[in-house]
PDB file of C-alpha atoms in Angstrom:
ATOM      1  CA  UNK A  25       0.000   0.000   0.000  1.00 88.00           C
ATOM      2  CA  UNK A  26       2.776   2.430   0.991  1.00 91.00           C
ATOM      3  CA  UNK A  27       4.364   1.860  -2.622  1.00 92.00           C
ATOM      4  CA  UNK A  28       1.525   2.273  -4.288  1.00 91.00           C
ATOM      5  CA  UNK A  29       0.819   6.022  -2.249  1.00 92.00           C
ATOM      6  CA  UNK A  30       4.364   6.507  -3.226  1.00 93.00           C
ATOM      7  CA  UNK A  31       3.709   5.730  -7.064  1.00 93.00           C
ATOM      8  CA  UNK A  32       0.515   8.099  -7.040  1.00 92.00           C
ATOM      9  CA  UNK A  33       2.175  11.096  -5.464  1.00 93.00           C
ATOM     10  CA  UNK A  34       5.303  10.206  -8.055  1.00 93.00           C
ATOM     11  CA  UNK A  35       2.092  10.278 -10.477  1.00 94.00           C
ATOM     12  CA  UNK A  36       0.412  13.284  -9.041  1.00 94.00           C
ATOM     13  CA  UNK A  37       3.924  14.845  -8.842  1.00 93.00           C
ATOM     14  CA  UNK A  38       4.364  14.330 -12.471  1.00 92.00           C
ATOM     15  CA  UNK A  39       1.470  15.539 -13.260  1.00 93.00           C
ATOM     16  CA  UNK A  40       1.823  18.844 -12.139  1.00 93.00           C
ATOM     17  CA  UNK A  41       5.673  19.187 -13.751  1.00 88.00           C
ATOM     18  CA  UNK A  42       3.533  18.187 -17.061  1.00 86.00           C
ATOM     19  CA  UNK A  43       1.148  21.083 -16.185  1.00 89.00           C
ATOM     20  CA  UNK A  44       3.433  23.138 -15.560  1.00 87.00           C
ATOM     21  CA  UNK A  45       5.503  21.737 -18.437  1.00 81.00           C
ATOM     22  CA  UNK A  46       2.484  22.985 -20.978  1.00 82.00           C
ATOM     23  CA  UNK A  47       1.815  26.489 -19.150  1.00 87.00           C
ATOM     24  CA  UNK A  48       5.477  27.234 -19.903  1.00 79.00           C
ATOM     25  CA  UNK A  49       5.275  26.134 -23.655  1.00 78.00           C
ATOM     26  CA  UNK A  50       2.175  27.985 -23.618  1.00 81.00           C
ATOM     27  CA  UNK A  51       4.175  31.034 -22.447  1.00 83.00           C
ATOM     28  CA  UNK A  52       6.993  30.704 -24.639  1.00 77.00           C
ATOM     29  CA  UNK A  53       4.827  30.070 -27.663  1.00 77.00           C
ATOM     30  CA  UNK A  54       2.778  33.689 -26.800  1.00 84.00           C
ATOM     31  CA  UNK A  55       6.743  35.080 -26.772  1.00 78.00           C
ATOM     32  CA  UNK A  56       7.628  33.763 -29.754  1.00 76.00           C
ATOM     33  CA  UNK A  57       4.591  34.847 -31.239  1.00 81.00           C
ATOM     34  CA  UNK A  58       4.989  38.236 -29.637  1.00 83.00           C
ATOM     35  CA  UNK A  59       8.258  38.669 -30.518  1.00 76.00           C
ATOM     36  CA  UNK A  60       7.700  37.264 -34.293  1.00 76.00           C
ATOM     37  CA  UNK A  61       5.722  40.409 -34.502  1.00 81.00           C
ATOM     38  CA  UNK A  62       8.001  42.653 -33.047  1.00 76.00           C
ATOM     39  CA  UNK A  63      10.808  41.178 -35.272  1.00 77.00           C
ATOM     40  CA  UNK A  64       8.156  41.523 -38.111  1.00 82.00           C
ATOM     41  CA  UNK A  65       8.116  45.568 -37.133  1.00 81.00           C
ATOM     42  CA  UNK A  66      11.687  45.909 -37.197  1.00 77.00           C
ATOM     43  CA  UNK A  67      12.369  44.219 -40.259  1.00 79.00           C
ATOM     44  CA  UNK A  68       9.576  46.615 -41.595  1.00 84.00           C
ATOM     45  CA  UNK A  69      11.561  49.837 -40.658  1.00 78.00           C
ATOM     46  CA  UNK A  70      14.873  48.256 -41.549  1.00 78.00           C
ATOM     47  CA  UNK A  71      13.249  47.848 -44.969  1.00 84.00           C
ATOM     48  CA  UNK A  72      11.957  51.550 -44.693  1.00 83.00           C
ATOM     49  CA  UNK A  73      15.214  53.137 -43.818  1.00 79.00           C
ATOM     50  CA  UNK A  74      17.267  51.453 -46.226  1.00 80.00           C
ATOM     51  CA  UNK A  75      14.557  52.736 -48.947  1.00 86.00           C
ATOM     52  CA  UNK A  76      14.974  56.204 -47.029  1.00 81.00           C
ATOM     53  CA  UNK A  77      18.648  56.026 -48.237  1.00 79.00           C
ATOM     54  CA  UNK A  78      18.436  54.426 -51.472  1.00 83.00           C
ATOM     55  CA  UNK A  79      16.424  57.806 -51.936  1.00 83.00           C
ATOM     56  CA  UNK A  80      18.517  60.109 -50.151  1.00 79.00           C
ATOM     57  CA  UNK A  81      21.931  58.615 -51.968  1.00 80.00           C
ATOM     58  CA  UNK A  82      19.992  59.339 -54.969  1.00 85.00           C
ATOM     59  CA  UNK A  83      19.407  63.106 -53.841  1.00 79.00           C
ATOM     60  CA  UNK A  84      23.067  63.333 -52.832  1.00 79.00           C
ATOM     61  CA  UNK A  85      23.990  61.944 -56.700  1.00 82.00           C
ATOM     62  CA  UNK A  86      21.720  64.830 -58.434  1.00 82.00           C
ATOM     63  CA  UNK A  87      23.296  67.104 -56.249  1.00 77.00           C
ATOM     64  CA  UNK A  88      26.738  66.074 -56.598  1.00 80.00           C
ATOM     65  CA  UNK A  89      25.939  66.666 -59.907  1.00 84.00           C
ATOM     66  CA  UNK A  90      24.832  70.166 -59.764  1.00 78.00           C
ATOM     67  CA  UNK A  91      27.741  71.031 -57.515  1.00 78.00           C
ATOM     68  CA  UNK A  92      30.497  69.854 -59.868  1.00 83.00           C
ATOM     69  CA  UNK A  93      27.435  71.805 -62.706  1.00 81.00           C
ATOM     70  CA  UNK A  94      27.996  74.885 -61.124  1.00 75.00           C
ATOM     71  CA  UNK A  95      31.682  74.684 -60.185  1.00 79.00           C
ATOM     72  CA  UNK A  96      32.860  74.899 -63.515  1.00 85.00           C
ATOM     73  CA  UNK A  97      30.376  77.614 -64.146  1.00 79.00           C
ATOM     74  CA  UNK A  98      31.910  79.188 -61.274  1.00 76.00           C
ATOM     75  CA  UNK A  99      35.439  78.680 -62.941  1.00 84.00           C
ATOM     76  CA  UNK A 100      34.523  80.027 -66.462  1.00 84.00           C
ATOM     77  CA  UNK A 101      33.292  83.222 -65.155  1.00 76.00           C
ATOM     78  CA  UNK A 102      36.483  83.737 -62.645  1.00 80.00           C
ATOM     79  CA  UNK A 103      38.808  82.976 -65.830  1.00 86.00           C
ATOM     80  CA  UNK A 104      37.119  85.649 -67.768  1.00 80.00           C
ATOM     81  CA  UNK A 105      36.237  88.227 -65.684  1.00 75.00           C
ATOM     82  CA  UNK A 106      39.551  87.612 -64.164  1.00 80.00           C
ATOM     83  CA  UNK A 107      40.841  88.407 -68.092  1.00 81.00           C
ATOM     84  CA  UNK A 108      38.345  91.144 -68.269  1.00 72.00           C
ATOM     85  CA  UNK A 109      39.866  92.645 -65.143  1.00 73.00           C
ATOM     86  CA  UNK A 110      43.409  91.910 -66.364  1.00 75.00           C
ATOM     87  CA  UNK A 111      42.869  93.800 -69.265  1.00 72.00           C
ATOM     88  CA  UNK A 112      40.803  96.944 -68.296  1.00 67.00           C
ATOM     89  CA  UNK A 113      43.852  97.466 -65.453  1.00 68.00           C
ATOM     90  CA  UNK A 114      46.310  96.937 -68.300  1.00 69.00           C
ATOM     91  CA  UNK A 115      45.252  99.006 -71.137  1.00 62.00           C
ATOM     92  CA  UNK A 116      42.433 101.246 -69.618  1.00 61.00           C
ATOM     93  CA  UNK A 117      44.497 104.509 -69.094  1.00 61.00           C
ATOM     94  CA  UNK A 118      45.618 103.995 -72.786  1.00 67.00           C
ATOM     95  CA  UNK A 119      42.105 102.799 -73.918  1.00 66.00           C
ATOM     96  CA  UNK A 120      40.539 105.824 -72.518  1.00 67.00           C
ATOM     97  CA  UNK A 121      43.014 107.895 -74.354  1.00 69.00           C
ATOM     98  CA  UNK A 122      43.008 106.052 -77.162  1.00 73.00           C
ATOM     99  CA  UNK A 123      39.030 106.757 -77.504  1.00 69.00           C
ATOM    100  CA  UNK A 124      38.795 110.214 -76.452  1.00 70.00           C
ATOM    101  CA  UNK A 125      42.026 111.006 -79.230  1.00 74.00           C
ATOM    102  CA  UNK A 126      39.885 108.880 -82.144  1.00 76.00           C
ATOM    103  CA  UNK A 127      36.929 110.442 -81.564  1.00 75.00           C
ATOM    104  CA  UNK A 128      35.638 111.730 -84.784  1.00 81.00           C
ATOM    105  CA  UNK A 129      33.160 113.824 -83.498  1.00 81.00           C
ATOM    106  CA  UNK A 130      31.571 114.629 -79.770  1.00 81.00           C
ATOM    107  CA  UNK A 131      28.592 111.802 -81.202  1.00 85.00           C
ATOM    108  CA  UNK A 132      31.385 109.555 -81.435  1.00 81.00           C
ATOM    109  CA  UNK A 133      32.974 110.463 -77.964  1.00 77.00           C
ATOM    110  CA  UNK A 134      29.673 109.788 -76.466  1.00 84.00           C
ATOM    111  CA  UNK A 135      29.335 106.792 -78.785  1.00 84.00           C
ATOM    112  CA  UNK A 136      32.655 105.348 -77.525  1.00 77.00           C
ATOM    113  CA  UNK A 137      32.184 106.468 -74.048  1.00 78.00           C
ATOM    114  CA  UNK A 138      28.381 104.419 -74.037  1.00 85.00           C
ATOM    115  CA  UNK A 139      30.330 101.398 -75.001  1.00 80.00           C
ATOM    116  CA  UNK A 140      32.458 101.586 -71.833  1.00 76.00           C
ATOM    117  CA  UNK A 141      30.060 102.821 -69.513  1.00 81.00           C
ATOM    118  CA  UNK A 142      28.133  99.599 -70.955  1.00 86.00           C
ATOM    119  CA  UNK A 143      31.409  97.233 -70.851  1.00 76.00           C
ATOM    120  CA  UNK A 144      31.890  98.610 -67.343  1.00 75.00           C
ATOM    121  CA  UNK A 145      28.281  98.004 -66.576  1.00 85.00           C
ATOM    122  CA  UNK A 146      28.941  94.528 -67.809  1.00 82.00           C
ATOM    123  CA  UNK A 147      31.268  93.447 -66.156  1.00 75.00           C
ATOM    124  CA  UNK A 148      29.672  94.479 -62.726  1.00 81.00           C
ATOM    125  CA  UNK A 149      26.903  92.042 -64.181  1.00 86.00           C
ATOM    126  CA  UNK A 150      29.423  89.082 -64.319  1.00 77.00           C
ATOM    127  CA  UNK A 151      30.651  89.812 -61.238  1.00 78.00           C
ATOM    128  CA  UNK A 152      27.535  89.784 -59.397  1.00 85.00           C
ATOM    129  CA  UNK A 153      26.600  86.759 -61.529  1.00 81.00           C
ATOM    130  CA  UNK A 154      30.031  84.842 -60.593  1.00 76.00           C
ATOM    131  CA  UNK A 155      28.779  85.670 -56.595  1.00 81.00           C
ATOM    132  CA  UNK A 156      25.674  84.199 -57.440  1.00 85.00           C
ATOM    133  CA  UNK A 157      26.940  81.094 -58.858  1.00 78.00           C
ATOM    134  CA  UNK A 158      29.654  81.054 -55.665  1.00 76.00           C
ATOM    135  CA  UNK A 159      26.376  81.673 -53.360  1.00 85.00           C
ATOM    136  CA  UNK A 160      24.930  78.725 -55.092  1.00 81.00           C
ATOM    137  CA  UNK A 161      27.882  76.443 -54.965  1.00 77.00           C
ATOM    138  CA  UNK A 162      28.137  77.086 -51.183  1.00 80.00           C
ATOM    139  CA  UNK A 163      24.128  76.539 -50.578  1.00 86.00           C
ATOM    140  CA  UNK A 164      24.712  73.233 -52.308  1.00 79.00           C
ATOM    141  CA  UNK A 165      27.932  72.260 -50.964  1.00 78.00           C
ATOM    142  CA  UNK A 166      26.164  73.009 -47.118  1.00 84.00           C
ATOM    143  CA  UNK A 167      22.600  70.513 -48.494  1.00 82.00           C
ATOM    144  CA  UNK A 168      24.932  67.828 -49.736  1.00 79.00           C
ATOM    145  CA  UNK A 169      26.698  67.975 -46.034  1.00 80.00           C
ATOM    146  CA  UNK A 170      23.367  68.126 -44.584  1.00 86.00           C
ATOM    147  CA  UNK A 171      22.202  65.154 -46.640  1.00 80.00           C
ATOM    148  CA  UNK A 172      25.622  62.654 -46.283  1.00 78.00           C
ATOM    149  CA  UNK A 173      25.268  63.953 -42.087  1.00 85.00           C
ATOM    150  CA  UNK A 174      21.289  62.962 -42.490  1.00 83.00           C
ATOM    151  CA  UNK A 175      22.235  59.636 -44.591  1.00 79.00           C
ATOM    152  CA  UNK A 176      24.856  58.643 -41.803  1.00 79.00           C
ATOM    153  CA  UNK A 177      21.973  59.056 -39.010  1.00 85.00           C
ATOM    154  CA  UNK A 178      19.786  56.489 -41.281  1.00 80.00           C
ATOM    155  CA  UNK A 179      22.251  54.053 -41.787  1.00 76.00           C
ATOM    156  CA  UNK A 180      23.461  54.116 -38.137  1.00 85.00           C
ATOM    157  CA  UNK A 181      19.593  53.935 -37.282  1.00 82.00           C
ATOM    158  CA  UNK A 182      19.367  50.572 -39.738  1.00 78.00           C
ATOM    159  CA  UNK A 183      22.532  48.893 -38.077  1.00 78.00           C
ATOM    160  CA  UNK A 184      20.757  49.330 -34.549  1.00 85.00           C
ATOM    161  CA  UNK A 185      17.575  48.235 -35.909  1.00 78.00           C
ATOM    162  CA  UNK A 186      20.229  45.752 -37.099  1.00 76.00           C
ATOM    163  CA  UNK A 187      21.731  44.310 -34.266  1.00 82.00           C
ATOM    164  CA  UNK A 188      18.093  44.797 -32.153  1.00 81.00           C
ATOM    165  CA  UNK A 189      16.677  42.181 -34.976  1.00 76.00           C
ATOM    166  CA  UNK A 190      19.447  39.871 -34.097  1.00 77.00           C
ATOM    167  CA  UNK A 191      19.301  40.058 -30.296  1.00 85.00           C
ATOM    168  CA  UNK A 192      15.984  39.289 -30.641  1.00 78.00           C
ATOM    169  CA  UNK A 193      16.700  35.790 -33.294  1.00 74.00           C
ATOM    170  CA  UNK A 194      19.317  35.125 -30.588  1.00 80.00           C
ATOM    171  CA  UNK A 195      17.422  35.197 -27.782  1.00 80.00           C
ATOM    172  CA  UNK A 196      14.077  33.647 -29.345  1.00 73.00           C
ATOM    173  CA  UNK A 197      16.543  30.434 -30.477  1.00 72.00           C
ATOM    174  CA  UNK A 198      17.584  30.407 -26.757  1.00 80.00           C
ATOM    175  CA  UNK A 199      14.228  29.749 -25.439  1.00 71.00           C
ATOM    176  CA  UNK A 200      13.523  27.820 -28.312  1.00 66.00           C
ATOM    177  CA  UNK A 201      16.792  25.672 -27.133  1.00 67.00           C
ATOM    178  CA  UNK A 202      15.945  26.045 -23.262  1.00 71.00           C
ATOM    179  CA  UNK A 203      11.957  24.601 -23.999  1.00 63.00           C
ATOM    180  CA  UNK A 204      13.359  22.158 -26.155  1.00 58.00           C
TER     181      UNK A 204
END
């Protein structure tokens, strides 16, 4: 009799460890399927971000593009105002001579003095154009920073995202492992 009391509490005993048993794979399975979704989440913004910088490389190529665009823009009109400049400091004292002593008549004096007054007035247009272009070139020289600073916050972002996504497979084939 005492063996058999012995063999239903070893029973009853057993039992409960199987009860217990299922309410912990019950457990785990609502954490796996929790975390399934969570990993499900993540892998959505992972997949988000790195379309974020698929985009924003492709902003950083058209603007890349425009930079090196307006740089040599930039360097034409330097080069030729810088000529223009060059030669008005060279020659002008003997230009303005030069036009005042050919001078046909008054007409042509004020003639020849209009052309100046518009060269002049032309190259103060190129030189406010060449500070507009240089404006420019810094405006998109301080975007293109912006964007690579903006682009290396997204893909430091996606390696977190990263290495949250592969805690969360490491610890999920733990538990998998530990109910097994």
């Amino acid at each position: 009799q005492s063996e058999v009391n012995k063999a239903k509490d070893k029973v009853t005993s057993q039992k409960k460890e199987v009860e217990a048993l299922n309410k912990r794979k019950a457990q785990l399975k609502k954490e796996l399927k929790n975390l399934s979704a969570e990993l499900d989440k993540i892998t959505a913004r992972i997949e988000d971000l790195e379309n974020q910088i698929t985009a924003k490389q492709h902003e950083i190529e058209e603007t890349q593009a425009a930079l090196a665009e307006a740089i040599s823009i930039e360097e034409s009109q330097y080069n030729a105002m810088k000529k223009r400049i060059q030669f008005m400091y060279k020659d002008s004292k003997s230009l303005y001579l030069e036009i005042i002593f050919n001078a046909k008549s008054f007409s042509d004096f004020i003639t020849l003095s209009n052309y100046m007054e518009s060269l002049a007035r032309y190259d103060e247009e190129k030189f406010e154009e060449y500070q507009n272009t240089r404006k420019q070139i810094e405006i998109l020289e301080a975007k293109l920073q912006e964007e690579k600073k903006e682009l290396d916050g997204l893909m430091e972002e996606a390696e977190e995202e990263k290495a949250n996504v592969m805690v969360i497979i490491q610890n999920t084939k733990e538990k998998v492992a530990e109910y097994s």
